[in-house]
Short mmCIF file of C-alpha atoms and ligand atoms in Angstrom, two decimals:
data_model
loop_
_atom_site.label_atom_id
_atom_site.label_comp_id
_atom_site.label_asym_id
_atom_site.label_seq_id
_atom_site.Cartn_x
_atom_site.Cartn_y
_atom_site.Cartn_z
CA UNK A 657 3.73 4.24 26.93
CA UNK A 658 5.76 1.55 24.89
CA UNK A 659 5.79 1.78 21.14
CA UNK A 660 2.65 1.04 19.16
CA UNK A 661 2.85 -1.34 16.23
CA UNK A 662 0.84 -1.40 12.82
CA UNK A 663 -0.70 -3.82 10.28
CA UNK A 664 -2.22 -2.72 6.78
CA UNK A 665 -5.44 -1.50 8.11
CA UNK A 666 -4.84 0.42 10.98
CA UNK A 667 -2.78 1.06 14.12
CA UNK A 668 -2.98 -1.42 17.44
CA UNK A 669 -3.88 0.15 20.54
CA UNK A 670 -4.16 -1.87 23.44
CA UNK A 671 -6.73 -1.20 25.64
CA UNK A 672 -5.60 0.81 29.16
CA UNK A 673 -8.37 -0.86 31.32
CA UNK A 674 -8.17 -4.54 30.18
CA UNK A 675 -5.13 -4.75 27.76
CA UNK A 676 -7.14 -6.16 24.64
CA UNK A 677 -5.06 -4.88 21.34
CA UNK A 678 -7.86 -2.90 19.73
CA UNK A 679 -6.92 -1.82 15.97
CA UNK A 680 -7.74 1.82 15.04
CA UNK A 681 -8.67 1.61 11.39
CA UNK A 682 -6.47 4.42 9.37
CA UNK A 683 -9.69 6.15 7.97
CA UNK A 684 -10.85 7.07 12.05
CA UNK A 685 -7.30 8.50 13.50
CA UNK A 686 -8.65 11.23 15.85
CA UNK A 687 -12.09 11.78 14.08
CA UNK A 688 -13.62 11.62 17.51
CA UNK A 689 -12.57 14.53 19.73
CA UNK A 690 -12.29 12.77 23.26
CA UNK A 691 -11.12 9.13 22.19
CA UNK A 692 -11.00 6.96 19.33
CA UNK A 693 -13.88 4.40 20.13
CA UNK A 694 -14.63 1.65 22.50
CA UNK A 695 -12.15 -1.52 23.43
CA UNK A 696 -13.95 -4.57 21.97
CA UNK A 697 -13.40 -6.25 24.92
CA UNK A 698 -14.64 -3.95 27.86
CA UNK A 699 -16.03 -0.96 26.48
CA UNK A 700 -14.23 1.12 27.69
CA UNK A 701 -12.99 4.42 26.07
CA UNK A 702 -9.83 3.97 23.98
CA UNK A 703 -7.37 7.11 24.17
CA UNK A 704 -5.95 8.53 21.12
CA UNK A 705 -2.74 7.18 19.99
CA UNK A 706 -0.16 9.08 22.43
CA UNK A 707 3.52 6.98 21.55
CA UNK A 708 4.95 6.36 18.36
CA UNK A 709 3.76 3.93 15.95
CA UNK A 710 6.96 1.45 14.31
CA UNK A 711 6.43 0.76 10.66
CA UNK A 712 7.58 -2.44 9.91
CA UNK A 713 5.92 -3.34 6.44
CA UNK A 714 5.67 -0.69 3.27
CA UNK A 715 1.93 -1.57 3.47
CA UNK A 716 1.06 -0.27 6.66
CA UNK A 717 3.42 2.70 5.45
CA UNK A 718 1.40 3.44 2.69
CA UNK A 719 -1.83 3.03 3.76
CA UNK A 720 -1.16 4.99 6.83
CA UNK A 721 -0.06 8.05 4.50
CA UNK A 722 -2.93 7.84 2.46
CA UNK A 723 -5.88 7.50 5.00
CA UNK A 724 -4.97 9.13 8.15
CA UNK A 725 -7.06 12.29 8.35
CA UNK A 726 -4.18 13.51 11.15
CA UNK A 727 -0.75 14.67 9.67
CA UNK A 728 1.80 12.03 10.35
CA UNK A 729 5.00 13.01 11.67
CA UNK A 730 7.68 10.42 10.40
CA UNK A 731 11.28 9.88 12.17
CA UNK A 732 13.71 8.15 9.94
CA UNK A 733 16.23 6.44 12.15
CA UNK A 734 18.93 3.47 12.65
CA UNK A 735 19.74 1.83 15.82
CA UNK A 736 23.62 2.55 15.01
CA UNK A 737 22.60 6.25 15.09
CA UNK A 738 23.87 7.76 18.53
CA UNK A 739 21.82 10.62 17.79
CA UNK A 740 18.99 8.55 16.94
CA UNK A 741 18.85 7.01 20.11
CA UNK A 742 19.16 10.79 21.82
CA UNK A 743 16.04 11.94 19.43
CA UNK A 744 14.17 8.58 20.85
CA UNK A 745 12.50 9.76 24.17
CA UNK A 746 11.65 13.37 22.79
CA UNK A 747 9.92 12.37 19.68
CA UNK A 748 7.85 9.65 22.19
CA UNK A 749 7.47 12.90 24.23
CA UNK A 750 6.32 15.09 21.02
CA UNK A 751 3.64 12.36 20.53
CA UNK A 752 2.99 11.95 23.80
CA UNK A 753 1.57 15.94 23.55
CA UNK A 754 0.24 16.17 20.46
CA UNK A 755 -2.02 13.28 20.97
CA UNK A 756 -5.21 13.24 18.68
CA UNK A 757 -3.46 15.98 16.81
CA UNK A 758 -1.10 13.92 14.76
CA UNK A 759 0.08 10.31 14.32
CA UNK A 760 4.02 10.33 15.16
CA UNK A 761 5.17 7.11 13.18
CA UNK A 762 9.37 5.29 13.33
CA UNK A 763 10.96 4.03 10.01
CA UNK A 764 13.76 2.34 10.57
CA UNK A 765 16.07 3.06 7.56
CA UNK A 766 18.14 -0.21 7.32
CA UNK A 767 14.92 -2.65 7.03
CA UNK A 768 12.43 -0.14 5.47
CA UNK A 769 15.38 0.96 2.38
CA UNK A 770 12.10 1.96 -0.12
CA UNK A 771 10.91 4.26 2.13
CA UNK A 772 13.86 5.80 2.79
CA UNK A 773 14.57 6.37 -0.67
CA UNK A 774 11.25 7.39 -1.99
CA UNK A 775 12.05 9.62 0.93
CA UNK A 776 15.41 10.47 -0.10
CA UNK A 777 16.47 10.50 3.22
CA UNK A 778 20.04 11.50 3.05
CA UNK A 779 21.15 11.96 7.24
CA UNK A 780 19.72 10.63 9.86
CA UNK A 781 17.57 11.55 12.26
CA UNK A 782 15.41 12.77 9.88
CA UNK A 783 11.68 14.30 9.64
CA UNK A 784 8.94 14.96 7.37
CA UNK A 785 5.51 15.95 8.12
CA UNK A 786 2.92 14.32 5.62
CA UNK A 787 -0.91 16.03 5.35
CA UNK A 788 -2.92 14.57 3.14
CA UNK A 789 -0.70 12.23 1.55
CA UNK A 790 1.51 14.73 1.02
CA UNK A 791 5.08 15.71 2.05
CA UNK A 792 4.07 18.98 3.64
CA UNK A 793 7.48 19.94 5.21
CA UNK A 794 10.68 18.28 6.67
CA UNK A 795 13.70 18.85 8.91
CA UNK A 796 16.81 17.00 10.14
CA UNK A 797 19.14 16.03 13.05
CA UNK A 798 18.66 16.40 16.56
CA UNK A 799 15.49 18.29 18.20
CA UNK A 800 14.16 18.36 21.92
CA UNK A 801 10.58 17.83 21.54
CA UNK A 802 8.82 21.81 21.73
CA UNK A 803 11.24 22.10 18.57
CA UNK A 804 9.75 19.36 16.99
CA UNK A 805 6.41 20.50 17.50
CA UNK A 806 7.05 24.33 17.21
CA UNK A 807 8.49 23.01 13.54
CA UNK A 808 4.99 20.81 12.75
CA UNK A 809 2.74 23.52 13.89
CA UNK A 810 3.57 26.07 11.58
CA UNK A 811 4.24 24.01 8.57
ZN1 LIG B 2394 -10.59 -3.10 27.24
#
């Protein structure tokens, strides 16, 4: 699955069976336990967000942060970061397996420079694990996937 994007209100999702882009409002992220509603256009079950979400606006940022009732996992990154690119298919993988367990969310550091320093993201790749609006743990540099996870499950 290709990245997802974002707007202020919720993550886009489009829809497996008939490709309608189906926003998933922050507030519902994996509040139901075997998908995340119906597509608009066919009905049909959406899946819980399984591929990372790119945040391309402080907005979405924040409001994501603040409503998601699923810890977000956040990768800082830069596409001039070799090991950036190397991190790239194992944190899709890491959100790939902890689907409807937490939202796995991209911020690239050169266009999204607020985040990075409210953040104070000093090396790249970097992680932090928010619950709750809150930085509950974070981590750095290269990690194959069951690290990744290993790391947000017992923060
Ligand atoms: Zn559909």
């Amino acid at each position: 699955m290709p990245s997802l994007s974002a707007d202020d209100r919720g993550i886009i999702l489009p829809c497996p069976a008939c490709g309608t882009a189906n926003r998933i409002a922050y507030p519902r992220l994996g509040q139901q336990s075997e998908n995340t509603g119906r597509c608009g256009t066919c009905k049909e079950p959406l899946p819980q967000v399984a591929a990372p979400v790119e945040i391309d606006s402080a907005g979405a940022f924040s409001n994501l942060i603040a409503q998601s009732p699923l810890p977000v996992v956040i990768d800082f990154w830069a596409p001039w970061c070799g090991p950036c690119q190397m991190m790239a298919p194992e944190f899709a993988k890491a959100a790939a397996q902890a689907a409807g367990e937490a939202v796995f969310v991209k911020v690239n550091t050169d266009e999204q420079q607020q985040i990075a320093r409210q953040f104070n993201v000093q090396g790249i790749p970097a992680f932090a694990l928010m619950k709750s609006g809150r930085k509950a743990a974070e981590t750095s540099g290269f990690q194959p996937a069951a690290r990744l996870l290993a790391w947000m499950r017992s923060a």
